[in-house]
Every structure is written in structure tokens, then in C-alpha cells.
Tab-separated table of C-alpha atoms in Angstrom:
chain	number	residue	atom	x	y	z
A	1	UNK	CA	119.151	60.138	120.071
A	2	UNK	CA	116.711	61.024	117.301
A	3	UNK	CA	114.972	64.281	116.382
A	4	UNK	CA	117.424	66.608	118.109
A	5	UNK	CA	117.338	68.682	114.908
A	6	UNK	CA	113.656	69.445	115.580
A	7	UNK	CA	114.343	71.099	118.960
A	8	UNK	CA	114.895	74.783	119.609
A	9	UNK	CA	118.128	76.484	120.607
A	10	UNK	CA	116.937	76.974	124.190
A	11	UNK	CA	115.744	73.362	124.475
A	12	UNK	CA	119.063	72.020	123.195
A	13	UNK	CA	121.006	74.362	125.453
A	14	UNK	CA	119.164	72.895	128.451
A	15	UNK	CA	119.729	69.312	127.262
A	16	UNK	CA	123.439	69.972	126.761
A	17	UNK	CA	123.732	71.547	130.195
A	18	UNK	CA	121.964	68.568	131.778
A	19	UNK	CA	124.183	66.093	129.928
A	20	UNK	CA	121.156	64.645	128.108
A	21	UNK	CA	122.899	64.866	124.722
A	22	UNK	CA	126.199	65.929	123.190
A	23	UNK	CA	126.988	68.508	120.564
A	24	UNK	CA	128.305	65.750	118.280
A	25	UNK	CA	124.892	64.041	118.481
A	26	UNK	CA	123.135	67.311	117.613
A	27	UNK	CA	125.371	68.003	114.624
A	28	UNK	CA	125.023	64.433	113.336
A	29	UNK	CA	121.228	64.712	113.610
A	30	UNK	CA	121.173	68.047	111.770
A	31	UNK	CA	123.500	66.685	109.053
A	32	UNK	CA	121.152	63.703	108.621
A	33	UNK	CA	118.229	66.120	108.185
A	34	UNK	CA	120.192	68.063	105.564
A	35	UNK	CA	121.048	64.824	103.730
A	36	UNK	CA	117.386	63.819	103.746
A	37	UNK	CA	115.832	67.125	102.676
A	38	UNK	CA	118.202	69.670	101.193
A	39	UNK	CA	118.050	68.256	97.681
A	40	UNK	CA	114.409	69.451	97.787
A	41	UNK	CA	114.833	72.658	99.827
A	42	UNK	CA	118.170	73.823	98.401
A	43	UNK	CA	119.118	76.011	101.349
A	44	UNK	CA	122.861	75.282	101.491
A	45	UNK	CA	125.519	76.519	99.086
A	46	UNK	CA	128.393	74.960	101.072
A	47	UNK	CA	128.317	72.593	104.025
A	48	UNK	CA	131.297	72.274	106.395
A	49	UNK	CA	130.543	68.699	107.385
A	50	UNK	CA	133.899	67.601	108.810
A	51	UNK	CA	134.717	71.003	110.271
A	52	UNK	CA	131.307	71.143	111.974
A	53	UNK	CA	131.904	67.767	113.617
A	54	UNK	CA	135.372	68.917	114.718
A	55	UNK	CA	133.801	72.069	116.232
A	56	UNK	CA	131.208	69.861	117.960
A	57	UNK	CA	133.880	67.642	119.502
A	58	UNK	CA	135.722	70.752	120.715
A	59	UNK	CA	132.463	72.132	122.178
A	60	UNK	CA	131.857	68.873	124.064
A	61	UNK	CA	135.393	69.082	125.457
A	62	UNK	CA	134.849	72.709	126.546
A	63	UNK	CA	131.625	71.728	128.288
A	64	UNK	CA	133.332	68.792	129.991
A	65	UNK	CA	135.979	71.262	131.223
A	66	UNK	CA	133.276	73.341	132.913
A	67	UNK	CA	132.293	76.018	130.359
A	68	UNK	CA	128.578	76.926	130.432
A	69	UNK	CA	127.940	79.269	127.514
A	70	UNK	CA	124.318	79.329	126.165
A	71	UNK	CA	125.399	78.880	122.525
A	72	UNK	CA	128.080	76.279	123.258
A	73	UNK	CA	127.661	73.359	120.845
A	74	UNK	CA	124.688	74.784	118.884
A	75	UNK	CA	124.931	74.560	115.037
A	76	UNK	CA	124.136	77.797	113.188
A	77	UNK	CA	123.863	78.438	109.420
A	78	UNK	CA	125.379	81.606	107.932
A	79	UNK	CA	124.047	83.763	105.092
A	80	UNK	CA	126.562	83.787	102.268
A	81	UNK	CA	127.495	87.464	102.578
A	82	UNK	CA	129.230	87.243	105.960
A	83	UNK	CA	132.960	86.656	105.955
A	84	UNK	CA	134.152	83.469	107.660
A	85	UNK	CA	137.921	83.082	107.557
A	86	UNK	CA	139.038	80.412	105.098
A	87	UNK	CA	135.573	79.855	103.627
A	88	UNK	CA	134.036	81.042	100.329
A	89	UNK	CA	131.950	84.220	100.463
A	90	UNK	CA	130.151	84.473	97.130
A	91	UNK	CA	127.075	86.577	98.004
A	92	UNK	CA	125.445	84.090	95.620
A	93	UNK	CA	127.090	85.883	92.697
A	94	UNK	CA	129.235	84.551	89.872
A	95	UNK	CA	131.547	87.544	90.253
A	96	UNK	CA	132.760	86.224	93.637
A	97	UNK	CA	133.091	82.551	92.668
A	98	UNK	CA	136.468	81.342	93.913
A	99	UNK	CA	136.855	84.119	96.500
A	100	UNK	CA	137.875	82.992	99.999
A	101	UNK	CA	137.375	85.281	103.006
A	102	UNK	CA	140.667	86.192	104.753
A	103	UNK	CA	139.071	87.153	108.092
A	104	UNK	CA	136.043	86.633	110.335
A	105	UNK	CA	133.214	89.158	110.432
A	106	UNK	CA	132.698	90.487	113.964
A	107	UNK	CA	129.440	88.537	114.382
A	108	UNK	CA	131.258	85.349	113.347
A	109	UNK	CA	134.045	86.000	115.846
A	110	UNK	CA	131.400	86.537	118.539
A	111	UNK	CA	129.614	83.310	117.615
A	112	UNK	CA	132.928	81.468	117.925
A	113	UNK	CA	133.511	83.051	121.365
A	114	UNK	CA	130.017	81.958	122.395
A	115	UNK	CA	130.812	78.395	121.317
A	116	UNK	CA	128.389	78.176	118.382
A	117	UNK	CA	129.155	75.756	115.564
A	118	UNK	CA	129.388	77.249	112.060
A	119	UNK	CA	127.515	74.669	110.018
A	120	UNK	CA	127.622	76.046	106.496
A	121	UNK	CA	126.695	78.862	104.161
A	122	UNK	CA	123.161	79.311	102.890
A	123	UNK	CA	121.628	80.764	99.765
A	124	UNK	CA	120.430	84.329	99.203
A	125	UNK	CA	119.473	86.755	96.459
A	126	UNK	CA	122.613	87.993	94.712
A	127	UNK	CA	124.228	90.667	96.920
A	128	UNK	CA	120.985	90.646	98.976
A	129	UNK	CA	119.015	92.216	96.117
A	130	UNK	CA	115.603	90.576	95.876
A	131	UNK	CA	112.558	89.386	97.753
A	132	UNK	CA	112.352	85.722	96.752
A	133	UNK	CA	115.885	84.195	96.492
A	134	UNK	CA	115.113	83.749	92.778
A	135	UNK	CA	117.943	86.188	91.961
A	136	UNK	CA	120.523	83.740	93.346
A	137	UNK	CA	123.187	82.860	90.779
A	138	UNK	CA	124.512	79.683	92.413
A	139	UNK	CA	121.439	77.685	93.429
A	140	UNK	CA	117.674	77.629	93.853
A	141	UNK	CA	115.909	77.511	97.226
A	142	UNK	CA	112.319	76.380	97.852
A	143	UNK	CA	109.885	77.110	100.648
A	144	UNK	CA	109.738	74.012	102.921
A	145	UNK	CA	105.975	74.509	103.377
A	146	UNK	CA	105.373	74.137	99.640
A	147	UNK	CA	108.287	73.478	97.322
A	148	UNK	CA	106.473	75.262	94.463
A	149	UNK	CA	106.645	78.536	96.419
A	150	UNK	CA	109.479	80.987	97.116
A	151	UNK	CA	111.106	81.123	100.574
A	152	UNK	CA	111.285	84.923	100.484
A	153	UNK	CA	114.426	86.968	100.244
A	154	UNK	CA	117.083	87.931	100.418
A	155	UNK	CA	117.724	85.666	103.441
A	156	UNK	CA	115.687	82.862	101.847
A	157	UNK	CA	118.271	80.175	102.578
A	158	UNK	CA	118.586	81.317	106.199
A	159	UNK	CA	114.825	80.998	106.763
A	160	UNK	CA	114.315	77.803	104.730
A	161	UNK	CA	117.050	75.880	106.567
A	162	UNK	CA	115.544	76.747	109.981
A	163	UNK	CA	111.973	75.926	108.878
A	164	UNK	CA	113.164	72.585	107.468
A	165	UNK	CA	115.116	71.748	110.673
A	166	UNK	CA	118.353	71.800	108.674
A	167	UNK	CA	119.858	74.193	111.239
A	168	UNK	CA	118.935	75.119	114.802
A	169	UNK	CA	119.244	78.831	113.986
A	170	UNK	CA	120.763	81.072	111.337
A	171	UNK	CA	122.072	84.560	110.661
A	172	UNK	CA	120.608	86.763	107.952
A	173	UNK	CA	120.801	90.426	107.003
A	174	UNK	CA	117.971	92.937	106.655
A	175	UNK	CA	118.320	95.944	104.323
A	176	UNK	CA	114.640	96.464	103.477
A	177	UNK	CA	113.010	93.468	105.187
A	178	UNK	CA	115.318	90.620	104.183
A	179	UNK	CA	115.116	88.907	107.593
A	180	UNK	CA	111.474	89.592	108.470
A	181	UNK	CA	109.934	88.775	105.074
A	182	UNK	CA	111.539	85.305	104.588
A	183	UNK	CA	110.898	84.534	108.262
A	184	UNK	CA	107.199	85.319	107.670
A	185	UNK	CA	107.083	83.280	104.437
A	186	UNK	CA	108.707	80.240	106.121
A	187	UNK	CA	107.005	80.379	109.535
A	188	UNK	CA	110.096	81.393	111.524
A	189	UNK	CA	111.001	84.189	113.929
A	190	UNK	CA	113.258	86.928	112.534
A	191	UNK	CA	114.665	90.037	114.200
A	192	UNK	CA	115.922	93.186	112.487
A	193	UNK	CA	117.945	94.915	115.239
A	194	UNK	CA	118.231	98.681	115.620
A	195	UNK	CA	120.804	100.180	113.237
A	196	UNK	CA	124.099	100.233	115.146
A	197	UNK	CA	123.124	97.487	117.620
A	198	UNK	CA	125.045	94.769	115.692
A	199	UNK	CA	128.419	95.351	114.046
A	200	UNK	CA	128.399	95.266	110.246
A	201	UNK	CA	132.170	94.695	110.032
A	202	UNK	CA	132.682	91.715	107.730
A	203	UNK	CA	129.242	91.994	106.132
A	204	UNK	CA	129.443	92.498	102.370
A	205	UNK	CA	127.677	95.840	102.114
A	206	UNK	CA	124.592	96.355	99.946
A	207	UNK	CA	123.294	99.681	101.338
A	208	UNK	CA	125.449	100.751	104.262
A	209	UNK	CA	122.969	103.079	105.967
A	210	UNK	CA	120.266	100.379	105.977
A	211	UNK	CA	121.957	96.958	106.420
A	212	UNK	CA	121.674	95.125	109.736
A	213	UNK	CA	122.620	91.552	110.681
A	214	UNK	CA	120.105	89.580	112.753
A	215	UNK	CA	118.858	86.117	113.758
A	216	UNK	CA	116.304	83.774	112.179
A	217	UNK	CA	115.152	81.120	114.647
A	218	UNK	CA	112.341	78.754	115.665
A	219	UNK	CA	111.184	80.830	118.670
A	220	UNK	CA	111.404	84.352	120.068
A	221	UNK	CA	113.543	83.141	122.975
A	222	UNK	CA	116.048	81.618	120.537
A	223	UNK	CA	116.326	84.964	118.734
A	224	UNK	CA	116.916	86.671	122.083
A	225	UNK	CA	119.726	84.236	122.899
A	226	UNK	CA	121.365	84.724	119.509
A	227	UNK	CA	121.028	88.504	119.858
A	228	UNK	CA	122.912	88.360	123.156
A	229	UNK	CA	125.758	86.581	121.383
A	230	UNK	CA	126.148	88.978	118.430
A	231	UNK	CA	125.220	92.437	119.799
A	232	UNK	CA	127.644	94.970	121.228
A	233	UNK	CA	129.985	97.796	120.326
A	234	UNK	CA	132.724	97.159	117.776
A	235	UNK	CA	135.499	99.642	117.121
A	236	UNK	CA	135.854	98.194	113.611
A	237	UNK	CA	132.424	99.591	112.632
A	238	UNK	CA	132.069	103.377	112.888
A	239	UNK	CA	128.260	103.071	112.991
A	240	UNK	CA	128.353	100.675	115.957
A	241	UNK	CA	126.747	102.123	119.099
A	242	UNK	CA	128.599	101.978	122.417
A	243	UNK	CA	126.018	100.720	124.901
A	244	UNK	CA	125.464	97.717	127.152
A	245	UNK	CA	123.853	94.555	125.757
A	246	UNK	CA	120.773	93.538	127.802
A	247	UNK	CA	120.302	89.913	128.829
A	248	UNK	CA	117.582	89.497	126.224
A	249	UNK	CA	117.059	85.758	126.813
A	250	UNK	CA	117.010	85.728	130.621
A	251	UNK	CA	114.351	88.462	130.684
A	252	UNK	CA	111.854	86.286	128.818
A	253	UNK	CA	110.003	84.462	131.569
A	254	UNK	CA	106.684	82.632	131.889
A	255	UNK	CA	104.889	85.954	132.375
A	256	UNK	CA	102.610	86.413	129.349
A	257	UNK	CA	100.720	89.467	130.567
A	258	UNK	CA	100.832	92.595	128.391
A	259	UNK	CA	98.966	94.672	130.968
A	260	UNK	CA	100.044	98.301	130.942
A	261	UNK	CA	101.358	98.152	127.383
A	262	UNK	CA	100.013	100.404	124.639
A	263	UNK	CA	100.321	98.878	121.163
A	264	UNK	CA	99.824	101.037	118.069
A	265	UNK	CA	97.897	99.929	114.994
A	266	UNK	CA	98.799	102.072	111.947
A	267	UNK	CA	96.025	102.355	109.342
A	268	UNK	CA	98.629	102.827	106.584
A	269	UNK	CA	99.896	99.260	107.077
A	270	UNK	CA	96.642	97.673	105.902
A	271	UNK	CA	97.254	98.565	102.275
A	272	UNK	CA	94.947	98.314	99.293
A	273	UNK	CA	95.279	94.947	97.620
A	274	UNK	CA	96.350	93.142	100.793
A	275	UNK	CA	95.416	89.471	100.886
A	276	UNK	CA	92.273	89.212	103.096
A	277	UNK	CA	93.694	86.155	104.873
A	278	UNK	CA	96.802	88.115	105.884
A	279	UNK	CA	94.697	90.984	107.207
A	280	UNK	CA	92.452	88.606	109.168
A	281	UNK	CA	95.371	86.759	110.784
A	282	UNK	CA	97.060	90.019	111.811
A	283	UNK	CA	93.841	91.559	113.163
A	284	UNK	CA	93.175	88.318	115.087
A	285	UNK	CA	96.701	88.601	116.536
A	286	UNK	CA	95.955	92.190	117.579
A	287	UNK	CA	92.824	90.999	119.405
A	288	UNK	CA	94.888	88.262	121.053
A	289	UNK	CA	97.367	90.846	122.369
A	290	UNK	CA	94.379	92.811	123.664
A	291	UNK	CA	93.196	89.681	125.510
A	292	UNK	CA	96.637	89.509	127.166
A	293	UNK	CA	96.051	92.952	128.653
A	294	UNK	CA	97.468	95.334	126.033
A	295	UNK	CA	95.673	98.539	125.121
A	296	UNK	CA	95.345	98.947	121.342
A	297	UNK	CA	95.569	102.516	120.020
A	298	UNK	CA	95.101	103.763	116.456
A	299	UNK	CA	98.197	105.549	115.162
A	300	UNK	CA	99.238	107.061	111.859
A	301	UNK	CA	102.472	106.966	109.858
A	302	UNK	CA	101.417	109.293	107.009
A	303	UNK	CA	104.727	109.252	105.152
A	304	UNK	CA	105.073	105.453	105.138
A	305	UNK	CA	103.471	105.458	101.674
A	306	UNK	CA	106.662	107.024	100.293
A	307	UNK	CA	108.956	104.403	101.836
A	308	UNK	CA	109.277	102.112	98.795
A	309	UNK	CA	110.238	104.983	96.470
A	310	UNK	CA	112.660	106.455	99.000
A	311	UNK	CA	114.146	103.033	99.772
A	312	UNK	CA	114.839	102.189	96.131
A	313	UNK	CA	116.562	105.542	95.560
A	314	UNK	CA	118.774	105.425	98.663
A	315	UNK	CA	119.497	101.684	98.570
A	316	UNK	CA	120.418	101.623	94.887
A	317	UNK	CA	122.571	104.752	95.247
A	318	UNK	CA	124.560	103.148	98.063
A	319	UNK	CA	124.694	99.815	96.206
A	320	UNK	CA	126.152	101.437	93.091
A	321	UNK	CA	129.007	102.813	95.213
A	322	UNK	CA	129.540	99.678	97.331
A	323	UNK	CA	129.648	97.304	94.373
A	324	UNK	CA	132.189	99.404	92.467
A	325	UNK	CA	134.918	97.426	94.268
A	326	UNK	CA	134.003	94.243	92.374
A	327	UNK	CA	135.900	95.021	89.199
A	328	UNK	CA	137.940	91.910	88.391
A	329	UNK	CA	141.102	93.273	90.020
A	330	UNK	CA	140.711	92.590	93.733
A	331	UNK	CA	138.145	89.824	94.192
A	332	UNK	CA	136.942	86.654	92.453
A	333	UNK	CA	136.211	86.562	88.717
A	334	UNK	CA	138.468	88.288	86.166
A	335	UNK	CA	137.956	88.478	82.399
A	336	UNK	CA	140.969	90.063	80.696
A	337	UNK	CA	140.563	93.035	78.345
A	338	UNK	CA	142.723	95.199	76.121
A	339	UNK	CA	143.017	97.799	78.911
A	340	UNK	CA	141.775	98.179	82.535
A	341	UNK	CA	138.459	99.770	81.516
A	342	UNK	CA	137.800	96.909	79.097
A	343	UNK	CA	138.665	94.398	81.864
A	344	UNK	CA	136.277	96.087	84.310
A	345	UNK	CA	133.463	96.156	81.776
A	346	UNK	CA	133.799	92.543	80.657
A	347	UNK	CA	134.139	91.223	84.216
A	348	UNK	CA	131.150	93.127	85.586
A	349	UNK	CA	129.024	92.288	82.529
A	350	UNK	CA	129.707	88.577	82.953
A	351	UNK	CA	129.769	88.494	86.764
A	352	UNK	CA	126.677	90.424	87.853
A	353	UNK	CA	123.131	89.169	87.320
A	354	UNK	CA	120.271	91.233	85.794
A	355	UNK	CA	118.813	92.511	89.099
A	356	UNK	CA	122.202	93.707	90.378
A	357	UNK	CA	122.896	95.472	87.075
A	358	UNK	CA	119.435	97.082	87.189
A	359	UNK	CA	120.091	98.498	90.646
A	360	UNK	CA	123.626	99.685	89.854
A	361	UNK	CA	122.328	101.569	86.815
A	362	UNK	CA	119.442	103.090	88.788
A	363	UNK	CA	121.751	104.036	91.677
A	364	UNK	CA	124.321	105.610	89.387
A	365	UNK	CA	121.577	107.629	87.700
A	366	UNK	CA	120.125	109.079	90.923
A	367	UNK	CA	123.618	110.109	92.065
A	368	UNK	CA	124.592	111.659	88.735
A	369	UNK	CA	125.145	115.377	88.204
A	370	UNK	CA	121.867	117.122	87.492
A	371	UNK	CA	119.733	114.443	89.151
A	372	UNK	CA	121.282	114.252	92.642
A	373	UNK	CA	119.100	117.060	94.056
A	374	UNK	CA	115.968	115.842	92.307
A	375	UNK	CA	116.196	112.272	93.535
A	376	UNK	CA	118.839	111.395	96.152
A	377	UNK	CA	118.727	114.612	98.181
A	378	UNK	CA	114.917	114.703	98.114
A	379	UNK	CA	114.774	111.024	99.147
A	380	UNK	CA	116.954	111.781	102.171
A	381	UNK	CA	114.595	114.592	103.194
A	382	UNK	CA	111.571	112.284	102.977
A	383	UNK	CA	113.520	109.665	104.940
A	384	UNK	CA	113.718	112.213	107.769
A	385	UNK	CA	109.943	112.703	107.612
A	386	UNK	CA	109.432	108.926	107.885
A	387	UNK	CA	111.773	108.826	110.865
A	388	UNK	CA	109.894	111.730	112.491
A	389	UNK	CA	106.586	109.884	112.045
A	390	UNK	CA	107.917	106.952	114.086
A	391	UNK	CA	109.254	109.318	116.760
A	392	UNK	CA	105.800	110.862	117.166
A	393	UNK	CA	104.030	107.482	117.214
A	394	UNK	CA	106.327	106.110	119.920
A	395	UNK	CA	105.212	108.988	122.156
A	396	UNK	CA	101.745	107.369	122.026
A	397	UNK	CA	102.574	103.648	122.303
A	398	UNK	CA	105.246	101.137	123.380
A	399	UNK	CA	105.340	99.245	120.067
A	400	UNK	CA	103.513	98.905	116.747
A	401	UNK	CA	101.656	95.821	115.460
A	402	UNK	CA	101.455	95.331	111.686
A	403	UNK	CA	101.571	92.743	108.899
A	404	UNK	CA	105.011	91.771	107.562
A	405	UNK	CA	103.936	91.262	103.950
A	406	UNK	CA	100.798	91.983	101.897
A	407	UNK	CA	100.530	88.309	100.832
A	408	UNK	CA	101.748	84.859	101.915
A	409	UNK	CA	104.628	83.264	99.965
A	410	UNK	CA	103.793	83.169	96.258
A	411	UNK	CA	104.701	80.666	93.557
A	412	UNK	CA	108.138	80.655	91.958
A	413	UNK	CA	108.281	82.731	88.799
A	414	UNK	CA	105.093	84.621	89.619
A	415	UNK	CA	106.832	88.003	89.905
A	416	UNK	CA	110.224	87.505	88.252
A	417	UNK	CA	109.199	89.356	85.071
A	418	UNK	CA	107.807	92.331	86.968
A	419	UNK	CA	110.500	93.861	89.236
A	420	UNK	CA	108.209	96.685	90.382
A	421	UNK	CA	105.597	94.175	91.577
A	422	UNK	CA	108.290	92.347	93.537
A	423	UNK	CA	109.645	95.610	95.010
A	424	UNK	CA	106.155	96.273	96.449
A	425	UNK	CA	106.502	93.106	98.581
A	426	UNK	CA	108.750	95.198	100.826
A	427	UNK	CA	106.201	97.983	101.307
A	428	UNK	CA	105.555	97.062	104.971
A	429	UNK	CA	109.160	96.426	106.024
A	430	UNK	CA	111.252	99.203	104.404
A	431	UNK	CA	109.978	102.054	106.657
A	432	UNK	CA	111.683	100.404	109.652
A	433	UNK	CA	115.062	100.308	107.889
A	434	UNK	CA	114.752	103.922	106.748
A	435	UNK	CA	113.971	104.984	110.340
A	436	UNK	CA	116.691	102.749	111.837
A	437	UNK	CA	114.300	101.113	114.316
A	438	UNK	CA	114.057	97.473	115.410
A	439	UNK	CA	111.338	94.987	114.406
A	440	UNK	CA	110.419	91.354	114.827
A	441	UNK	CA	108.489	88.910	112.636
A	442	UNK	CA	106.779	85.831	114.085
A	443	UNK	CA	104.109	83.366	112.911
A	444	UNK	CA	100.470	84.388	113.482
A	445	UNK	CA	98.523	82.010	111.231
A	446	UNK	CA	98.297	80.170	107.922
A	447	UNK	CA	96.535	80.765	104.636
A	448	UNK	CA	93.943	78.288	103.377
A	449	UNK	CA	96.718	77.100	101.044
A	450	UNK	CA	98.832	76.158	104.049
A	451	UNK	CA	101.405	78.975	103.806
A	452	UNK	CA	102.606	80.772	106.980
A	453	UNK	CA	101.605	84.375	107.723
A	454	UNK	CA	103.704	86.730	109.845
A	455	UNK	CA	102.982	89.383	112.473
A	456	UNK	CA	105.396	92.337	112.617
A	457	UNK	CA	106.171	94.002	115.968
A	458	UNK	CA	108.006	97.302	115.496
A	459	UNK	CA	109.891	98.995	118.321
A	460	UNK	CA	111.589	102.350	118.808
A	461	UNK	CA	115.375	102.469	118.500
A	462	UNK	CA	117.124	100.141	120.995
A	463	UNK	CA	113.808	98.813	122.331
A	464	UNK	CA	114.535	95.188	121.392
A	465	UNK	CA	113.623	94.097	124.923
A	466	UNK	CA	110.096	95.449	124.417
A	467	UNK	CA	109.390	93.755	121.081
A	468	UNK	CA	110.908	90.471	122.294
A	469	UNK	CA	108.690	90.573	125.397
A	470	UNK	CA	105.545	91.171	123.299
A	471	UNK	CA	106.535	88.494	120.776
A	472	UNK	CA	107.331	85.974	123.530
A	473	UNK	CA	103.989	86.612	125.272
A	474	UNK	CA	102.077	86.154	122.001
A	475	UNK	CA	104.072	83.044	121.063
A	476	UNK	CA	103.676	81.338	124.445
A	477	UNK	CA	99.893	81.727	124.297
A	478	UNK	CA	99.453	80.525	120.693
A	479	UNK	CA	100.365	77.356	118.780
A	480	UNK	CA	101.441	78.687	115.349
A	481	UNK	CA	105.187	78.326	115.985
A	482	UNK	CA	104.808	74.627	116.854
A	483	UNK	CA	103.600	73.608	113.393
A	484	UNK	CA	106.133	72.000	111.042
A	485	UNK	CA	106.248	71.564	107.253
A	486	UNK	CA	106.037	68.026	105.876
A	487	UNK	CA	109.000	67.244	103.650
């Protein structure tokens, strides 16, 4: 059966349940797509070809024995910073070349329980630091819509493989927008769950108070199904919240009415310098939601303008502490020295790339004696103000509509020599991470150059059901998500 790789998770789940195809057929079709296209896209770092087929055969046997799990037999790609027992986990860094994970991350264990097939590991910015996947040390990834353009970052491989039909779905991580931004650049759906909704145990930490694992998929319903599989309390993660997991997927029906919903439109999210085509697509999407019955209300997030500065103080401070463990003693690369300090220095100098070093130095500085109060402590106070802004806005509306990025995906190399310019790409996504809320990115149009544009739907903490409902209603009444890149 041909073209199974082009179908969605929910479509394949129905076909498998009806006996219209097997998991082995799906995996073979996806592998054929990877063979045909990944030399151009460059999404995969490692591909578990034989193991994936073995998992598929086991899934078909489980189904034949009567199991009916929604994810059973569905191939999923994994961002290369999640631990999968027995597989490399490099975080796309030379310093972790040769390192093999000794255990499964909690989300991986839950995917296995749900019957998903772990297809392979996909590219990312080194240690999730970047907005274009150009900071990857082990491979280059292109945007399937135009191979001259970046796929976004840091989950660039996770988004590119889904857009190119080289996986049915994938897992990424979002510290300052690293799921939503690449999803927008590649025309996919990406969800950043509420902080604490998904266990971070087994995720290689970048900034522990900001990181969240989430899905990148072809449709909103697929993201809902993947969320059901990975969410839930985990005693191995002290930040994990103990609360029931809603049936996200089953609650998305054919009802596309948004009557009774109040959707906020923050003026601060239409920033100076925004690409006019992005603004038009997002404002058209707002009008579309209005036509579905939603009431649009103007809201204000006055402290959002400080989010980039606050984010790059807090994130780099936490990164400088988290990455101290990679010293040549416990993991991966080791370059011997005359004493331990010399060994640490040589290993870290050779193992880390320029962007990681830049952030470690910045993070160490803002935590240093004499500067802690001036930078880190003040940043935490402003973070509280940003959080309070969202709390006030969600008293006025059910969710917020906004752009994901100021521009569509740009050309490779366009911003690599100007880190500050690249940092500003995250200006519309970082406030959500600082506040700990949930948000969703989905396609809402294309630029005249043919690049996808994303709509961001932001929800209050643990209101994933609300943003999925709004996203599903918008998606089911538009055609943007049905368009495919030509490779």
C-alpha cells in the first residue's frame, strides 16, 4: 500500500484498527520516504531501521492479540536530547559523541507502553540552544518547503521530518519556543504543554525551569493523541504535577463552533518590524475565529517586551549550571590534561560549539558575585510581572491569539553572524515559557515566497483542552494544514 507515510496519526490509527494496513507496511513506507528525501532534508542523525521493523512486527502481533491502543504501531521520531535506553544521545554536540543512554526517559517509556514505534533520532541545535538548527554540530537540516531556508530551532529536525512525511509524528522540547517556532516554519502543529504537565525525567536539561517536552504533528488531533500518551504525574520529576490527564483526542469532535468563547488579541504581539505577510495571515485567522462565533477582545501584556532580556538571563544562568556536568569525566568526549582542571578545560573547549560557550559564559556572569542581584534576581522579579500579566488577561478571555514568529523561515546563514538578531526570533514565544503556560502553533497561511506562517494560541496553565479545541475548530474549517512541500 503506497503513501501511508502521508497520512496522519489519527488516520493511520483508524486504518490499523480496521485492518486496512499493518504497522510493518507503515514503517516500510516511512523508511522509503526517508531514503528518498532525507539526503536533502537532513532531519535524521540516527535511524533504527531494523529495530523499527522489529517493533512494527511486535505491534502487529499485539493488535492481532486484541490490544487497541491509539498509538499502537505508529512510528515517531525523537529529538536527540531525550534518553532512549541503548541508543546514542548526543544533543547534537561533539562533547557527547559516543555516549549511549543507559535508561529510557519517562516520555519514552510511556510511548513504549502506548505501543508507538521509536523510529530514530532527529537533529537539533546543540543542547537546544538556537532558533534555526544551524548550531547543530553533527549535521545540517533544511526546511522541506525550501531547502535554502532554515527549519527553525531547536527542534528543527523534529519539525522537518514531519513536514517531509519522514515520520508520522515527533517529540521536541520547548524552552523558549523550540517546538512552536519550527512547527510554524515547517507548516506543522506543535504544542508546548504547561510546565509540569509532562515529565522532564530523561530530558537533557538546558534551562530546568523553562523546558517542556511536547509533540510536533500534522494535525491538532494528532497532537492531542500524542499528549494523552506522554502526559501525567511522574515521581521521578519533582516539578511534575499530580493531576488527571484529560482525554484530549476524544474531546475533539466535528463541532467547529467557537460560540461563547472570548479570545484575546494582545497589541504587544504585533511588534515593530514584523513581516506584513505574517501580520495579515494572523489577523485573517483572528477574523476566521470570529466567524466561527468567538468574541475577540483587545488585551494587554505590558511586560512582554522584557521577555527576551529576562529569558536570556534566566535560561543562560540555568544552562551554565546544567552543562557543568559535561566535563570529560562522566560522559562522552575526554581530552586528557596534566591535571583535572586542565582535562576539564581542554574537553569543554573542544566539545562545545560557539553558541553553547557564549551562553555558558553569559550565564556564569549573571550568577557571579556582585552581579547576581543586578541581573538574575531582577530577572526573576520581572518574570513574576510577566506571569501576573497573563493571570490578569485570562480573567478577561479564554485564550490568546498571536503570531508565533515575526517572520517566515529565513535563508540559511542570514542570521548566524548576529546572535542578537536571532535571539529576537523568540520574542513572541518566550513569554509563555516564563509564565509556565501552554501554547499551540498551527498553520494559518503562506508567504508569497511559499513559506508557511503560524498562528499561536496561548492558554492559561493546564488549559490544553481549550487551546486544542480552538486549534481543531480553526484547522477543520481551513485548508492550510493539507498543503505539502514538493521534494
